[in-house]
XYZ file of C-alpha atoms in Angstrom:
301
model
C 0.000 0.000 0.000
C 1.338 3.453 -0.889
C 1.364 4.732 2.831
C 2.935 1.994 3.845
C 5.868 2.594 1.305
C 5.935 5.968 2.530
C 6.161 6.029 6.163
C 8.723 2.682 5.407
C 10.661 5.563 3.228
C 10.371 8.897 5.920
C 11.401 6.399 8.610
C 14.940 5.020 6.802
C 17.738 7.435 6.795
C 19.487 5.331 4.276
C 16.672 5.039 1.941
C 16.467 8.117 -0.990
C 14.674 11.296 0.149
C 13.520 11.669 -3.554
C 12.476 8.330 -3.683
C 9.903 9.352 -0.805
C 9.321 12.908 -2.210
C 7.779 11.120 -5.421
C 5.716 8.653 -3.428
C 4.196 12.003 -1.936
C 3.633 13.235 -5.325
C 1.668 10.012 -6.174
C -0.249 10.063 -3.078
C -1.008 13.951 -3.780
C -2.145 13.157 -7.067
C -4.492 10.299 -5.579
C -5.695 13.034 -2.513
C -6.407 15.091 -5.002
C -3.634 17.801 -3.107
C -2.257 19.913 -5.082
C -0.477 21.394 -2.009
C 1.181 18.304 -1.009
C 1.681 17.788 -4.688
C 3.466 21.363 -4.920
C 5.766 21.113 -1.819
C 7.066 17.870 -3.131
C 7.649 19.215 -6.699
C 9.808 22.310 -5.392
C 11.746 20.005 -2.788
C 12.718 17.657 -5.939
C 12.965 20.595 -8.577
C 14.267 23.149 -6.465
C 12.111 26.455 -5.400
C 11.943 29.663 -7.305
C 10.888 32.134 -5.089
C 12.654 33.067 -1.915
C 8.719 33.796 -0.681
C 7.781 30.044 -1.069
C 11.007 28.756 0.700
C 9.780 27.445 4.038
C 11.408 27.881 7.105
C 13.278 24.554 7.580
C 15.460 26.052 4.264
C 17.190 28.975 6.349
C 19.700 28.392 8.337
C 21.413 31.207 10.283
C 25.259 31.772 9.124
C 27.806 34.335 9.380
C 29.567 35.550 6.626
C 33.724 35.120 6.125
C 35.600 36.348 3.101
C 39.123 36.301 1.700
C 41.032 39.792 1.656
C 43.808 40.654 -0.755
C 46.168 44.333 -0.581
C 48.981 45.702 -1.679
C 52.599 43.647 -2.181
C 50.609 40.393 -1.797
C 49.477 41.139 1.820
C 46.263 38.513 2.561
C 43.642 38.154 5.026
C 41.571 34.710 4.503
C 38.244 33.617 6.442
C 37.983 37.047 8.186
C 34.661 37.737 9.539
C 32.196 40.165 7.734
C 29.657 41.925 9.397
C 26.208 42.201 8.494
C 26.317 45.896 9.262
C 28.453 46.313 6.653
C 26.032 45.166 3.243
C 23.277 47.062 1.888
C 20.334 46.278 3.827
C 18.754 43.977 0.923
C 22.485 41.767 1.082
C 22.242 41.902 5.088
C 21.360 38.150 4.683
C 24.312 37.106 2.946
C 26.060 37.249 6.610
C 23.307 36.202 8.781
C 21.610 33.425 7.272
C 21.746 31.022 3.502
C 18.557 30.234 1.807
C 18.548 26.560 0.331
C 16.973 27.005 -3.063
C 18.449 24.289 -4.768
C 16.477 20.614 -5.098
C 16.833 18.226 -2.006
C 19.016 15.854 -3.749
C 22.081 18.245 -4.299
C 22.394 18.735 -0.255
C 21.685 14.734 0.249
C 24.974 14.706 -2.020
C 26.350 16.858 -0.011
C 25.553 15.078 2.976
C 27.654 12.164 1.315
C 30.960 13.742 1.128
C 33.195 13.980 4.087
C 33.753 17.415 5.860
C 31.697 18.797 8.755
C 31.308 22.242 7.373
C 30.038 23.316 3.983
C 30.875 26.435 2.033
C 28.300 28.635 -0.278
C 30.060 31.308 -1.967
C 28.475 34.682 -2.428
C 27.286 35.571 -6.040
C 30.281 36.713 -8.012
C 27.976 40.106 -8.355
C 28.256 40.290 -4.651
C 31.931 39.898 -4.486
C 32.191 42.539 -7.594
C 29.621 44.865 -5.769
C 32.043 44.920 -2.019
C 35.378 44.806 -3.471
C 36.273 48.475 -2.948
C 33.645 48.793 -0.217
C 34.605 46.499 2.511
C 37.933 47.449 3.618
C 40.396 46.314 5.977
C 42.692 48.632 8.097
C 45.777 46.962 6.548
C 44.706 48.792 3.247
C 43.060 44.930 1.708
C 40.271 44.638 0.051
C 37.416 42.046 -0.083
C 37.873 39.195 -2.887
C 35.739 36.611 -2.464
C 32.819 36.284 0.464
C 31.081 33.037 1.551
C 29.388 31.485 4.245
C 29.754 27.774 6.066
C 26.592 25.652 7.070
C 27.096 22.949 9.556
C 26.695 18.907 8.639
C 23.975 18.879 10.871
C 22.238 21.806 9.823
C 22.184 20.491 6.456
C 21.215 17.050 8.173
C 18.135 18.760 9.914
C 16.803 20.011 6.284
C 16.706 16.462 5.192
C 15.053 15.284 8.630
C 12.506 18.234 8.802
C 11.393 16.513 5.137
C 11.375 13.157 6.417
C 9.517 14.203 9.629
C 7.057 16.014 7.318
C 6.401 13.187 5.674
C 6.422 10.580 8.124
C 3.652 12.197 10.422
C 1.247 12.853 7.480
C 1.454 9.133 6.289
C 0.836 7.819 9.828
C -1.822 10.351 10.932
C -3.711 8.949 7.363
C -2.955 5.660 8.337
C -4.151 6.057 11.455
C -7.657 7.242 10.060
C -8.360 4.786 7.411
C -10.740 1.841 8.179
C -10.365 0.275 5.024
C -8.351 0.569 1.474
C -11.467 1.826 -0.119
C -10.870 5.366 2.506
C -8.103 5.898 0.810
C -8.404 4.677 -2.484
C -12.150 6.154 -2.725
C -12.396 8.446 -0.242
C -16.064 10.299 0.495
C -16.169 13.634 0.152
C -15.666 13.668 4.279
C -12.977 11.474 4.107
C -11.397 13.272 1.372
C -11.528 16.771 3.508
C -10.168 15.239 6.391
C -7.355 13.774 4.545
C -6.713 16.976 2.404
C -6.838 18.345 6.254
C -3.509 16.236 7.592
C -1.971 17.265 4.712
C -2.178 20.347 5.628
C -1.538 20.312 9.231
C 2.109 18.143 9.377
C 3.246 19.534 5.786
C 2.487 22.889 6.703
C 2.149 23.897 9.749
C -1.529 23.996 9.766
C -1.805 26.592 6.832
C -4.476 26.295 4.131
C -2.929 27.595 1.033
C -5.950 28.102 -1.534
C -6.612 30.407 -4.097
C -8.597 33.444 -3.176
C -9.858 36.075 -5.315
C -8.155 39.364 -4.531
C -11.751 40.957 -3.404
C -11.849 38.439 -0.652
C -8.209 38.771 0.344
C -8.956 42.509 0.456
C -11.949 42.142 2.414
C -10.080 39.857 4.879
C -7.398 42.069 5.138
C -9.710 44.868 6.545
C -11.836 42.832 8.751
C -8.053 42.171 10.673
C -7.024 45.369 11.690
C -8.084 48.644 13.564
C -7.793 46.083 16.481
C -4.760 47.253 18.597
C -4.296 49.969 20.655
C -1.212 52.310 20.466
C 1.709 50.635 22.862
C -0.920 47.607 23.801
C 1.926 44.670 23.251
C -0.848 41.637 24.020
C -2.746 42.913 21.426
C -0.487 43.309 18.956
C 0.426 39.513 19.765
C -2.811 38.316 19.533
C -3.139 39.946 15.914
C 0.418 37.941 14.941
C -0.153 34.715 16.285
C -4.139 34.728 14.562
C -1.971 35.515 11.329
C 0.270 32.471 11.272
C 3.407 34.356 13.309
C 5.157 31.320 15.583
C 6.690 32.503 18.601
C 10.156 32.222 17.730
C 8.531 35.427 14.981
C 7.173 37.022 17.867
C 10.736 36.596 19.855
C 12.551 37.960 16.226
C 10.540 40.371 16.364
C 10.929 41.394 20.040
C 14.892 41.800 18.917
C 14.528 43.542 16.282
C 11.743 46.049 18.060
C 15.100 46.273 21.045
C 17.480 47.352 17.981
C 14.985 49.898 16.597
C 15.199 51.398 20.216
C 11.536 50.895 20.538
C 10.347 52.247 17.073
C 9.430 51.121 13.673
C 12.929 51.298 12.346
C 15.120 49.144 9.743
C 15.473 46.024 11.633
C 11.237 45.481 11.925
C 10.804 46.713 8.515
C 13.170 43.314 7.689
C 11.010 41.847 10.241
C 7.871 42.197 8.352
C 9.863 41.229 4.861
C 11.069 37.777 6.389
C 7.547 36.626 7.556
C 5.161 38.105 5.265
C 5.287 34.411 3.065
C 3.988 32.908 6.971
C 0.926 35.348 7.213
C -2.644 33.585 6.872
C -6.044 35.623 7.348
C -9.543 34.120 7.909
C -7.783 30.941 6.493
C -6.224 32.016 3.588
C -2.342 32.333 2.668
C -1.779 35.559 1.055
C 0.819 36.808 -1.571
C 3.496 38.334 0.125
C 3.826 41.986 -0.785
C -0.795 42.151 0.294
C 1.161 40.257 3.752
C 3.803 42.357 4.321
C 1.156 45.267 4.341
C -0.892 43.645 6.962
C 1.980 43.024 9.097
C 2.796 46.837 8.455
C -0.567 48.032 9.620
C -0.507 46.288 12.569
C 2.367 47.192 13.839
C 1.806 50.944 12.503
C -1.304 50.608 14.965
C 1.075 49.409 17.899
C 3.502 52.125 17.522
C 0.358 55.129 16.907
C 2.481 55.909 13.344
């Protein structure tokens, strides 16, 4: 039976993760899921837009560089600060974003080494040569940043996990082959259901006409009071924020000195693609505004 094969595939480590990433393309197909379908597509064929990219994918990492001057002084692996990139490139020293397909860091995984490199964009390097300086007069070359083995382990895990606990919850529910084979139209919303929940977190991405989204949109704010922090909590955690968004948050808010500064304007960049209203997932620019409004309330600006 397919589920079997599945949880039989989530539960090896030595068995393929793209073996079991298809398998949940078949059973999507058969649940009639296109999100289940979808996530397992972009984990195989890689994911195009930072905005989809869900959080098991970023990994927090400093950034190190290699630093050539005059009469062939050197610096290599120095540190560079975040502080010191355009705010857009602030992530190239604070965190990497795994776009590529599964399978290339399950390589990875397979070569020896308990530190991987990414190197910056060759752009990047071009754009901080003469702009990142050293007091020894050299100049940046090259910038990259290391991910741990078992960071890049937990990506593959998180998938597995995923995986595992959405085949046995369905399992777990079926009386008979024909549930799953056949499933009623209750059965079929209850399964489409536990997709949901251990895939994603307990979002339901659907389409939504942009009336609706608009309509949502408005029925969530004028809700919290200048300086009223519970509030203002509330308002994230109905929208999909986790508390380790509310905690970012809390540090960037401390950085800002209180105020709606750089740092929470990032803030509400990094977790528009998490915000869901009255149910729905919305694009992330019409998220990033409701995140914006809310916290425009909270500070009375």
């Amino acid at each position: 039976m397919l589920i079997d094969e599945i949880i039989d595939l989530a539960a090896d480590d030595s068995k393929s993760i793209t073996t079991l990433l298809r398998k949940c393309i078949i059973l999507g197909r058969r649940l009639k899921s296109d999100q289940l379908v979808s996530w397992a597509m972009q984990e195989l064929n890689a994911y195009t837009s930072e905005d989809a990219l869900p959080p098991y994918r970023v990994i927090a990492a400093g950034a190190n560089g290699y630093f050539s001057g005059p009469f062939g002084s050197s610096v290599n692996n120095y540190p560079i600060a975040a502080v010191l990139l355009s705010e857009q490139h602030q992530h190239f020293a604070t965190e990497v974003r795994l776009m590529e397909p599964i399978a290339s860091y399950e390589e990875l995984l397979r070569q020896k080494g308990n530190e991987f490199k990414i190197d910056w964009p060759a752009d990047l390097d071009l754009m901080y040569q003469r702009r990142i300086r050293l007091t020894n007069g050299c100049c940046l070359t090259h910038g990259w940043q290391t991910i741990s083995r078992g960071a890049l382990a937990g990506v593959v895990d998180a998938i597995r996990n995923r995986a595992l606990h959405m085949a046995l919850d369905i399992k777990a529910s079926l009386k008979s082959a024909s549930d799953f084979e056949e499933p009623s139209p209750k059965k079929a919303e209850f399964l489409d259901r536990t997709v949901t929940t251990n895939i994603f977190g307990g979002m339901n991405v659907i389409a939504s006409g942009r009336a609706s989204v608009n309509s949502t949109i408005s029925n969530s704010q004028n809700s919290i009071d200048v300086g009223n922090r519970d509030q203002l909590w509330d308002a994230l955690r109905n929208s999909g924020v986790p508390q380790h968004g509310l905690d970012d948050l809390e540090s960037a808010m401390q950085k800002d000195e209180g105020g709606f500064g750089s740092h929470v304007k990032r803030w509400t960049k990094e977790f528009a693609p998490k915000i869901v209203l009255g149910g729905v997932k919305i694009g992330a620019a019409a998220a990033q505004s409701v995140l914006t409004e809310f916290l425009k309330q909270y500070f009375g600006s």
